[in-house]
CSV table of C-alpha atoms and ligand atoms in Angstrom, one decimal:
chain,number,residue,atom,x,y,z
A,1,MET,CA,170.9,75.7,113.0
A,2,GLN,CA,167.5,76.8,112.0
A,3,ALA,CA,166.1,77.9,108.6
A,4,ASN,CA,165.3,81.6,108.7
A,5,GLN,CA,162.0,82.3,107.1
A,6,GLU,CA,162.4,86.0,106.4
A,7,GLN,CA,166.0,86.0,105.2
A,8,VAL,CA,166.7,85.2,101.5
A,9,LEU,CA,170.1,83.5,101.1
A,10,LYS,CA,172.0,84.2,97.9
A,11,LEU,CA,173.8,81.4,96.3
A,12,LEU,CA,175.9,81.9,93.2
A,13,LEU,CA,177.2,79.4,90.6
A,14,THR,CA,180.5,79.9,88.9
A,15,GLY,CA,182.9,77.9,86.8
A,16,SER,CA,184.0,77.6,83.2
A,17,VAL,CA,181.7,77.4,80.1
A,18,SER,CA,179.7,74.2,79.7
A,19,VAL,CA,180.4,72.6,83.0
A,20,GLY,CA,176.6,72.4,83.7
A,21,LYS,CA,175.8,75.4,85.9
A,22,SER,CA,172.5,76.0,84.2
A,23,ALA,CA,171.7,72.3,84.1
A,24,PHE,CA,172.3,72.2,87.9
A,25,VAL,CA,169.8,74.9,88.5
A,26,ASN,CA,167.3,73.4,86.1
A,27,GLN,CA,167.6,70.0,87.8
A,28,PHE,CA,167.0,71.6,91.2
A,29,LYS,CA,163.9,73.4,89.9
A,30,GLY,CA,162.6,70.0,88.6
A,31,GLN,CA,162.9,70.9,85.0
A,32,GLU,CA,163.7,68.3,82.4
A,33,PHE,CA,167.4,67.8,81.5
A,34,ASN,CA,168.3,69.3,78.2
A,35,GLU,CA,171.1,67.8,76.0
A,36,LYS,CA,171.3,71.0,74.0
A,37,TYR,CA,173.8,73.7,75.1
A,38,ILE,CA,172.2,77.1,75.6
A,39,PRO,CA,174.7,79.7,76.7
A,40,THR,CA,173.9,81.8,79.6
A,41,ILE,CA,174.2,85.6,78.9
A,42,GLY,CA,175.7,87.4,81.9
A,43,VAL,CA,173.7,86.4,84.9
A,44,ASP,CA,170.4,84.5,85.4
A,45,PHE,CA,168.3,84.9,88.5
A,46,ASN,CA,166.2,82.1,90.1
A,47,GLU,CA,164.2,82.2,93.3
A,48,MET,CA,163.2,79.0,95.1
A,49,ASN,CA,162.4,77.4,98.4
A,50,LEU,CA,164.3,74.7,100.2
A,51,GLU,CA,162.8,72.5,102.9
A,52,LEU,CA,165.2,72.4,105.7
A,53,SER,CA,164.5,70.7,109.1
A,54,GLY,CA,160.8,71.1,108.5
A,55,LYS,CA,161.1,74.8,107.7
A,56,THR,CA,161.2,76.7,104.4
A,57,GLN,CA,164.3,78.6,103.5
A,58,LYS,CA,164.1,81.1,100.7
A,59,LEU,CA,167.0,81.0,98.2
A,60,GLN,CA,168.1,83.1,95.3
A,61,ILE,CA,170.3,81.3,92.9
A,62,TRP,CA,172.5,83.3,90.6
A,63,ASP,CA,173.5,81.3,87.5
A,64,THR,CA,176.4,83.1,85.8
A,65,SER,CA,178.1,82.8,82.4
A,66,GLY,CA,181.5,81.2,82.4
A,67,GLN,CA,182.5,83.3,79.3
A,68,GLU,CA,185.5,85.5,79.9
A,69,LYS,CA,183.8,88.6,78.4
A,70,PHE,CA,181.2,88.5,81.1
A,71,MET,CA,183.8,88.2,83.9
A,72,PRO,CA,183.4,91.8,85.1
A,73,ILE,CA,179.6,91.6,85.4
A,74,VAL,CA,179.7,88.2,86.9
A,75,SER,CA,182.3,88.9,89.6
A,76,SER,CA,180.4,92.0,90.6
A,77,TYR,CA,177.7,89.6,91.9
A,78,PHE,CA,180.2,87.7,94.0
A,79,ARG,CA,180.2,90.3,96.8
A,80,GLY,CA,176.5,90.0,97.7
A,81,SER,CA,176.6,86.2,97.8
A,82,HIS,CA,176.3,84.1,101.0
A,83,GLY,CA,177.5,81.0,99.3
A,84,ILE,CA,179.3,80.2,96.0
A,85,PHE,CA,179.4,76.9,94.1
A,86,ILE,CA,182.5,76.5,91.9
A,87,LEU,CA,181.7,73.9,89.3
A,88,TYR,CA,183.9,71.8,87.0
A,89,ASP,CA,183.2,68.9,84.7
A,90,ILE,CA,184.8,65.6,85.8
A,91,SER,CA,185.2,64.7,82.1
A,92,ASN,CA,187.1,67.9,81.3
A,93,LYS,CA,190.5,68.4,83.0
A,94,GLN,CA,190.8,72.0,81.8
A,95,SER,CA,187.6,73.0,83.6
A,96,PHE,CA,189.2,71.6,86.8
A,97,ASN,CA,192.4,73.5,86.2
A,98,ASP,CA,190.2,76.6,85.7
A,99,VAL,CA,188.8,76.2,89.3
A,100,GLN,CA,191.9,78.1,90.6
A,101,LYS,CA,191.0,81.1,88.4
A,102,TRP,CA,187.5,81.2,89.7
A,103,LEU,CA,188.6,80.7,93.2
A,104,GLN,CA,191.0,83.7,92.9
A,105,GLN,CA,188.1,85.8,91.7
A,106,VAL,CA,185.9,84.7,94.5
A,107,ASN,CA,188.6,85.4,97.1
A,108,LYS,CA,189.2,88.8,95.6
A,109,GLN,CA,185.7,90.0,95.0
A,110,GLY,CA,183.6,87.9,97.4
A,111,ASN,CA,182.5,88.5,100.9
A,112,LYS,CA,185.2,87.5,103.5
A,113,ASN,CA,182.8,85.0,105.2
A,114,VAL,CA,181.4,83.5,102.0
A,115,CYS,CA,180.9,79.7,102.1
A,116,LYS,CA,182.5,78.0,99.1
A,117,MET,CA,181.7,74.6,97.7
A,118,LEU,CA,183.5,72.7,94.9
A,119,ILE,CA,181.3,70.7,92.7
A,120,GLY,CA,182.4,68.1,90.2
A,121,ASN,CA,179.5,67.7,87.7
A,122,LYS,CA,178.7,65.1,85.1
A,123,ASN,CA,179.3,62.2,87.5
A,124,ASP,CA,177.3,60.1,85.0
A,125,LEU,CA,180.2,60.3,82.5
A,126,GLN,CA,182.4,57.7,84.4
A,127,ASP,CA,184.1,56.4,81.2
A,128,ALA,CA,185.2,59.8,80.2
A,129,ARG,CA,186.5,60.8,83.7
A,130,GLN,CA,189.6,63.0,83.6
A,131,VAL,CA,189.6,64.3,87.2
A,132,SER,CA,189.9,61.8,90.1
A,133,LEU,CA,187.9,62.1,93.3
A,134,ASP,CA,191.1,62.3,95.3
A,135,GLU,CA,192.6,65.3,93.5
A,136,ALA,CA,189.4,67.2,93.7
A,137,GLN,CA,189.0,66.4,97.4
A,138,GLN,CA,192.6,67.6,98.0
A,139,LEU,CA,192.0,70.9,96.3
A,140,ALA,CA,188.8,71.4,98.3
A,141,ASN,CA,190.6,70.7,101.6
A,142,ASP,CA,193.5,73.0,100.6
A,143,SER,CA,191.1,75.9,99.8
A,144,GLY,CA,188.6,75.5,102.7
A,145,MET,CA,185.7,74.3,100.5
A,146,SER,CA,183.3,71.4,100.9
A,147,PHE,CA,183.3,69.1,97.9
A,148,MET,CA,180.7,66.8,96.2
A,149,GLU,CA,180.4,65.1,92.8
A,150,ILE,CA,176.9,65.5,91.3
A,151,SER,CA,175.1,64.8,88.0
A,152,ALA,CA,172.8,67.5,86.8
A,153,LYS,CA,171.7,65.0,84.2
A,154,ASN,CA,170.4,62.2,86.5
A,155,GLY,CA,170.0,64.3,89.6
A,156,LEU,CA,172.7,62.6,91.8
A,157,ASN,CA,173.5,64.8,94.8
A,158,VAL,CA,171.9,68.0,93.4
A,159,LYS,CA,169.5,68.6,96.3
A,160,GLN,CA,172.2,67.4,98.7
A,161,ALA,CA,174.7,69.9,97.5
A,162,ILE,CA,172.3,72.9,97.8
A,163,ARG,CA,171.2,71.6,101.2
A,164,LEU,CA,174.8,71.3,102.4
A,165,LEU,CA,175.9,74.8,101.3
A,166,THR,CA,172.7,76.3,102.8
A,167,THR,CA,173.3,74.5,106.1
A,168,GLU,CA,176.9,75.7,106.2
A,169,ILE,CA,175.8,79.3,105.7
A,170,LEU,CA,173.2,79.1,108.4
A,171,ASN,CA,175.7,77.6,110.8
A,172,GLN,CA,178.2,80.3,110.0
A,173,GLN,CA,175.7,83.0,110.6
A,174,GLU,CA,174.8,81.4,113.9
A,175,LYS,CA,178.5,81.3,114.9
A,176,GLN,CA,178.9,84.9,113.9
A,177,LYS,CA,175.9,86.0,116.0
A,178,GLN,CA,177.3,84.2,119.0
A,179,GLU,CA,180.7,85.9,118.6
A,180,ASN,CA,179.1,89.3,118.3
A,181,GLN,CA,177.0,88.7,121.4
A,182,ALA,CA,180.2,87.5,123.3
A,183,GLU,CA,181.9,90.7,122.2
A,184,GLN,CA,179.1,92.9,123.5
A,185,LYS,CA,179.3,91.4,127.0
B,1,LIG,P1,176.9,76.0,81.7
B,1,LIG,O1,177.6,76.7,80.6
B,1,LIG,O2,177.9,75.7,82.8
B,1,LIG,O3,175.7,76.6,82.2
B,1,LIG,O4,176.5,74.5,81.2
B,1,LIG,P2,175.1,73.9,80.8
B,1,LIG,O5,174.2,73.7,81.9
B,1,LIG,O6,174.5,74.8,79.7
B,1,LIG,O7,175.5,72.5,80.2
B,1,LIG,C1,176.5,72.4,79.1
B,1,LIG,C2,176.3,71.1,78.4
B,1,LIG,O8,176.6,70.0,79.3
B,1,LIG,C3,174.8,70.8,77.9
B,1,LIG,O9,174.9,70.2,76.7
B,1,LIG,C4,174.2,69.9,79.0
B,1,LIG,O10,173.3,69.1,78.4
B,1,LIG,C5,175.5,69.1,79.4
B,1,LIG,N1,175.4,68.7,80.8
B,1,LIG,C6,175.1,69.4,81.9
B,1,LIG,N2,175.2,68.7,83.0
B,1,LIG,C7,175.4,67.4,82.7
B,1,LIG,C8,175.6,66.2,83.4
B,1,LIG,O11,175.5,66.1,84.6
B,1,LIG,N3,175.9,65.1,82.7
B,1,LIG,C9,176.0,65.1,81.3
B,1,LIG,N4,176.3,64.0,80.7
B,1,LIG,N5,175.9,66.3,80.6
B,1,LIG,C10,175.6,67.4,81.3
B,2,LIG,MG1,174.8,78.4,81.7
């Protein structure tokens, strides 16, 4: 696996309202955590660099609104994505139940080879936990997704999650390339 300097990888964030999608991007960008809730309108676009095995990988991160009314705009962005994060809030069971709904959208509208990752955010809210690690890991296994808990507030696993999904995408592209070469022989 090697970072590709020319290629820009598109990562998209989806999941219900207020699970911390925008906070996740802001934390990755090194911006200060904001307790105030500022709704995302439609889709926000961010471009950034990730250092991966000594190389710089360019990323575009699409931060989408979890509001139902933006669903048609949001899901139209699924197709062009190399990787999709589906977020829920570990202190909000409903947001975890909603993961199925987002997953269906991704499977319907997304690229067939898209790499998916389940993210349980707000790991800092242990006392308010409503979703166990086990049930989330189970769902991820059943649906072919990687899984991590993060905290967009204190930064736990934020870089690691982006690093893991990016690595999976690059590995998958490498595999695809080898399969194509084998076919041509
Ligand atoms: P979005 O609608 O998914 O983009 O959610 P936001 O990023 O706007 O966050 C919604 C609310 O949750 C805001 O009040 C954030 O301050 C808060 N929040 C986001 N991430 C975390 C986290 O990791 N821990 C805690 N305690 N609060 C968070
Ligand atoms: Mg948002």
